[in-house]
XYZ file of C-alpha atoms in Angstrom:
330
model
C -72.259 -101.071 59.755
C -73.981 -102.711 56.643
C -73.279 -99.586 54.643
C -69.519 -99.573 55.728
C -69.201 -103.267 54.720
C -70.800 -102.741 51.470
C -68.558 -99.802 50.849
C -65.491 -101.899 51.639
C -66.604 -104.670 49.319
C -67.322 -102.238 46.505
C -64.012 -100.568 47.029
C -62.358 -104.155 46.979
C -64.156 -104.746 43.776
C -63.073 -101.665 42.147
C -59.597 -102.279 43.197
C -59.689 -105.670 41.996
C -60.968 -104.614 38.594
C -58.229 -101.986 38.356
C -55.442 -104.467 39.152
C -56.990 -107.024 36.724
C -57.187 -104.336 34.054
C -53.599 -103.251 34.581
C -52.318 -106.833 34.890
C -54.267 -108.728 32.146
C -55.369 -106.166 29.584
C -52.813 -106.396 26.621
C -50.828 -103.519 25.593
C -50.897 -103.314 21.750
C -47.166 -103.288 20.761
C -46.509 -101.651 17.399
C -43.187 -103.323 17.053
C -41.102 -106.212 18.396
C -39.229 -105.400 21.634
C -36.289 -107.234 23.008
C -35.388 -107.135 26.633
C -32.119 -108.470 28.134
C -32.089 -109.083 31.927
C -28.605 -109.620 33.268
C -27.715 -111.766 36.332
C -28.042 -109.954 39.582
C -30.747 -107.291 38.223
C -33.058 -106.193 40.847
C -36.886 -105.911 40.527
C -36.512 -102.197 40.408
C -34.156 -102.374 37.521
C -36.358 -104.893 35.535
C -39.390 -102.620 36.135
C -37.445 -99.610 34.718
C -36.356 -101.482 31.692
C -39.915 -102.769 30.945
C -41.341 -99.311 31.415
C -38.844 -97.799 28.978
C -39.986 -100.196 26.439
C -43.588 -99.395 26.962
C -44.378 -102.884 28.460
C -45.846 -101.716 31.719
C -48.961 -99.522 32.563
C -47.628 -99.318 36.193
C -44.160 -99.909 37.496
C -45.584 -99.919 41.093
C -48.107 -102.561 40.309
C -45.350 -104.769 38.541
C -43.089 -104.521 41.669
C -46.040 -105.473 43.892
C -47.185 -108.244 41.705
C -43.947 -110.015 41.620
C -43.318 -109.604 45.325
C -46.887 -110.839 45.979
C -46.245 -113.950 43.964
C -42.930 -114.478 45.649
C -40.891 -114.306 42.417
C -39.160 -111.141 42.922
C -35.994 -112.942 43.631
C -36.616 -115.560 40.959
C -36.841 -113.400 37.847
C -34.745 -115.341 35.436
C -31.740 -113.574 33.573
C -32.214 -113.895 29.913
C -32.994 -112.310 26.524
C -36.715 -112.001 25.847
C -38.877 -111.056 22.980
C -42.281 -109.466 23.193
C -44.384 -108.922 20.169
C -48.126 -108.164 19.491
C -50.671 -107.531 22.278
C -48.772 -108.300 25.539
C -50.179 -108.067 29.082
C -48.117 -107.433 32.248
C -49.105 -110.923 33.325
C -47.696 -112.440 30.185
C -44.416 -110.502 30.817
C -44.248 -111.853 34.451
C -44.934 -115.364 33.344
C -42.105 -115.222 30.877
C -39.596 -113.750 33.273
C -40.651 -116.465 35.834
C -39.970 -119.235 33.378
C -36.918 -117.836 31.909
C -36.668 -120.602 29.411
C -36.493 -118.493 26.302
C -34.539 -120.098 23.646
C -32.221 -118.023 21.608
C -31.479 -119.072 18.086
C -27.918 -118.626 17.184
C -26.176 -119.448 13.823
C -22.411 -120.102 13.946
C -21.045 -119.615 10.432
C -18.519 -122.152 8.918
C -14.974 -121.368 9.235
C -14.927 -119.605 12.606
C -12.265 -120.232 15.082
C -13.114 -121.220 18.648
C -12.250 -117.622 19.806
C -14.651 -116.055 17.327
C -17.267 -118.535 18.285
C -16.809 -117.691 22.035
C -16.949 -113.935 21.372
C -20.116 -114.342 19.479
C -21.755 -116.608 22.194
C -20.748 -114.163 24.876
C -22.550 -111.365 23.163
C -25.655 -113.417 22.549
C -25.865 -115.557 25.604
C -24.173 -113.392 28.285
C -21.560 -116.144 28.945
C -17.822 -115.701 29.744
C -16.028 -116.043 26.330
C -12.540 -116.507 28.086
C -13.976 -119.407 30.104
C -15.486 -121.103 27.015
C -12.106 -120.840 25.190
C -10.263 -122.031 28.268
C -12.798 -125.040 28.284
C -11.893 -126.012 24.648
C -8.328 -126.503 26.002
C -9.136 -128.142 29.183
C -7.256 -131.427 29.276
C -9.975 -133.387 31.052
C -12.625 -132.152 28.783
C -10.630 -132.683 25.663
C -9.779 -136.205 26.663
C -13.498 -136.894 27.460
C -14.397 -135.694 23.876
C -11.731 -137.932 22.352
C -9.865 -135.080 20.784
C -6.222 -136.299 19.860
C -4.522 -132.988 20.558
C -4.726 -130.517 23.338
C -7.583 -128.322 21.995
C -10.895 -128.594 20.276
C -10.250 -126.234 17.389
C -12.176 -127.933 14.509
C -14.463 -129.958 16.616
C -17.222 -127.366 17.265
C -19.660 -127.812 14.402
C -20.878 -124.751 12.646
C -24.685 -124.962 12.795
C -27.874 -123.122 13.920
C -28.493 -123.912 17.574
C -31.047 -122.918 20.266
C -29.423 -122.152 23.626
C -30.536 -120.352 26.705
C -29.164 -117.059 28.300
C -26.519 -117.803 30.716
C -26.124 -121.484 29.715
C -23.006 -123.310 31.166
C -20.371 -123.161 28.459
C -19.845 -126.808 29.060
C -23.188 -127.581 27.693
C -22.535 -125.585 24.570
C -19.223 -127.441 23.912
C -20.830 -130.683 24.478
C -23.662 -130.053 21.983
C -21.524 -128.744 19.336
C -18.771 -131.541 19.680
C -21.718 -134.213 19.521
C -23.061 -132.677 16.513
C -19.690 -132.782 15.021
C -19.312 -136.373 15.722
C -22.739 -137.133 14.402
C -21.575 -136.121 10.922
C -19.373 -139.274 10.665
C -21.693 -142.327 10.301
C -20.809 -145.513 8.537
C -20.380 -144.257 4.917
C -17.864 -141.574 5.999
C -16.084 -143.979 8.130
C -15.574 -146.297 5.375
C -14.180 -143.553 3.187
C -11.893 -142.450 5.828
C -10.687 -146.107 6.242
C -10.063 -146.232 2.434
C -7.845 -143.119 2.654
C -6.084 -144.455 5.886
C -7.467 -141.368 7.682
C -9.457 -140.635 10.835
C -11.706 -138.031 11.890
C -9.011 -135.685 13.159
C -7.151 -135.975 9.732
C -10.389 -135.230 7.938
C -11.237 -132.247 10.128
C -7.824 -130.741 9.750
C -7.913 -130.986 5.834
C -11.605 -129.668 5.928
C -10.649 -126.626 8.014
C -7.955 -125.656 5.389
C -10.426 -126.030 2.509
C -12.950 -124.030 4.550
C -10.452 -121.279 5.226
C -9.307 -121.123 1.544
C -12.687 -120.748 -0.168
C -16.297 -119.939 0.715
C -17.234 -121.067 -2.785
C -19.035 -124.435 -2.598
C -18.260 -125.344 -6.203
C -14.500 -124.819 -5.631
C -14.045 -126.842 -2.485
C -13.662 -130.304 -4.137
C -11.022 -128.789 -6.506
C -9.192 -126.995 -3.664
C -9.277 -130.377 -1.944
C -7.704 -132.149 -4.898
C -4.829 -129.658 -4.964
C -4.023 -130.680 -1.324
C -4.572 -134.250 -1.895
C -2.214 -134.166 -4.958
C 0.326 -132.339 -3.064
C 0.217 -134.760 -0.233
C 0.790 -137.631 -2.661
C 3.860 -135.985 -4.046
C 5.244 -135.078 -0.641
C 4.980 -131.284 -1.491
C 4.424 -128.706 1.188
C 0.815 -127.653 1.293
C 1.597 -123.879 1.285
C -1.883 -123.002 2.760
C -1.809 -119.335 3.574
C -4.610 -119.554 6.217
C -2.382 -122.031 8.248
C 0.229 -119.346 8.502
C -2.366 -116.931 9.463
C -3.406 -119.336 12.311
C 0.130 -119.837 13.400
C 0.892 -116.145 13.786
C -2.326 -115.589 15.711
C -4.466 -114.027 12.875
C -4.091 -110.927 10.817
C -6.064 -108.072 12.310
C -4.898 -105.276 10.089
C -6.118 -106.740 6.845
C -2.590 -106.953 5.423
C -1.209 -109.743 3.087
C 1.213 -112.220 4.346
C 4.771 -111.128 4.299
C 7.916 -113.225 3.358
C 8.744 -113.017 7.085
C 5.305 -114.515 8.028
C 5.898 -117.319 5.690
C 9.146 -118.102 7.730
C 7.250 -118.068 11.052
C 8.494 -121.179 13.048
C 5.405 -123.161 13.914
C 4.139 -126.789 13.120
C 1.073 -124.996 11.756
C 3.240 -123.278 9.033
C 2.590 -125.416 5.830
C 5.184 -123.553 3.932
C 7.991 -124.840 6.239
C 6.434 -128.234 7.035
C 5.183 -130.916 4.586
C 1.874 -132.745 5.274
C -1.024 -131.502 7.223
C -0.667 -129.311 10.232
C -1.161 -130.861 13.787
C -4.956 -129.998 13.843
C -7.623 -127.993 12.407
C -7.280 -124.256 11.917
C -10.938 -123.300 12.130
C -14.170 -125.091 12.554
C -15.335 -126.549 9.200
C -18.877 -127.216 7.963
C -20.281 -130.335 6.457
C -19.543 -129.291 2.953
C -15.956 -128.816 3.561
C -15.758 -132.111 5.296
C -17.296 -133.894 2.463
C -14.965 -132.106 0.027
C -11.965 -133.188 2.079
C -13.035 -136.722 1.585
C -14.262 -136.563 -1.851
C -11.859 -134.239 -3.774
C -12.247 -133.567 -7.457
C -10.267 -135.830 -9.972
C -8.248 -132.948 -11.384
C -4.454 -133.050 -11.486
C -4.143 -129.361 -10.202
C -1.288 -128.567 -7.851
C -1.708 -124.727 -7.469
C -4.324 -122.156 -7.156
C -4.407 -118.422 -6.693
C -7.312 -116.026 -5.715
C -8.525 -114.060 -8.614
C -9.786 -111.214 -6.430
C -13.407 -111.741 -7.434
C -14.280 -114.583 -5.003
C -12.835 -117.428 -7.035
C -9.614 -119.028 -7.798
C -7.504 -119.881 -10.830
C -6.093 -123.499 -10.774
C -3.047 -124.726 -12.448
C -1.206 -128.042 -13.081
C 2.169 -126.678 -13.475
C 4.276 -123.942 -11.601
C 4.699 -122.083 -14.909
C 0.967 -121.948 -15.374
C 0.565 -120.869 -11.702
C 3.154 -118.062 -12.133
C 1.359 -116.785 -15.211
C -1.969 -116.955 -13.136
C -0.400 -114.848 -10.409
C 0.942 -112.309 -12.820
C -2.526 -112.007 -14.491
C -4.261 -111.408 -11.133
C -1.521 -108.854 -10.233
C -1.923 -106.964 -13.445
C -5.822 -106.989 -12.995
C -5.326 -105.721 -9.439
C -3.127 -102.814 -10.515
C -5.288 -102.060 -13.462
C -2.776 -102.730 -16.165
């Protein structure tokens, strides 16, 4: 009887040692592995994914381990990163917590639709719902947006979100960060211009869409300011692109496009469009409020990432001809 008891104890110790080895001994990973667990994934599916990445010594032990700890139904969906020596116990702990922050950068000048598509790919959210929320009348009113959508009010920045986060939380964070850009000094500047935040964001979005060149933004802003003062149409091509729903085939705007009936078509309407056409960043917002002191009224892209600015229509036409000749190689 004593021998049998000792045998059982010894077997138990050996089993415990084996389990401890398989669970706590780190696997030396030669590279960084990323694992995405989608909502509704079963323990068997998760175990198979982990095993395919070389993160488990035993799929059977993993399934037993999470069931024993009563977390087999509480493995959190998310996108996880594992690097360096990693034990199965570390993996289980991460999957149980599920609070893995995902760093996401939203570039300046993206529309709400483009932002939603990117966030859907990175966070596993419904892009259609996020876009719909930016047009939800109750949410729009709550965020003090004066038109029927939040285009221009989602601040481009680097954020940390979690997999499967509620899109409402994303919108709240991005709108709050946008609002935080307008402290006292900028408020005073807007007051001196007779503007509000919506006016500022609208012009800033046009500047953002026209040029990615930081040095040119104040000068582009000056052209628009000068045109507004003279009652001239802004003739901003990106507003037409926005009005017609975007150019997906890479073609240039046609004369028919420039006649498209829309309040966003700044060839047909004077002044600013009803609202922003994209989400501008801080630099474009500052450029909108603090334009260059030039007298320019026109600019044309030179095909090399910059623009040629002109004070008169004759100068502008010559600049366009120059760009056309260079483009055609003549």
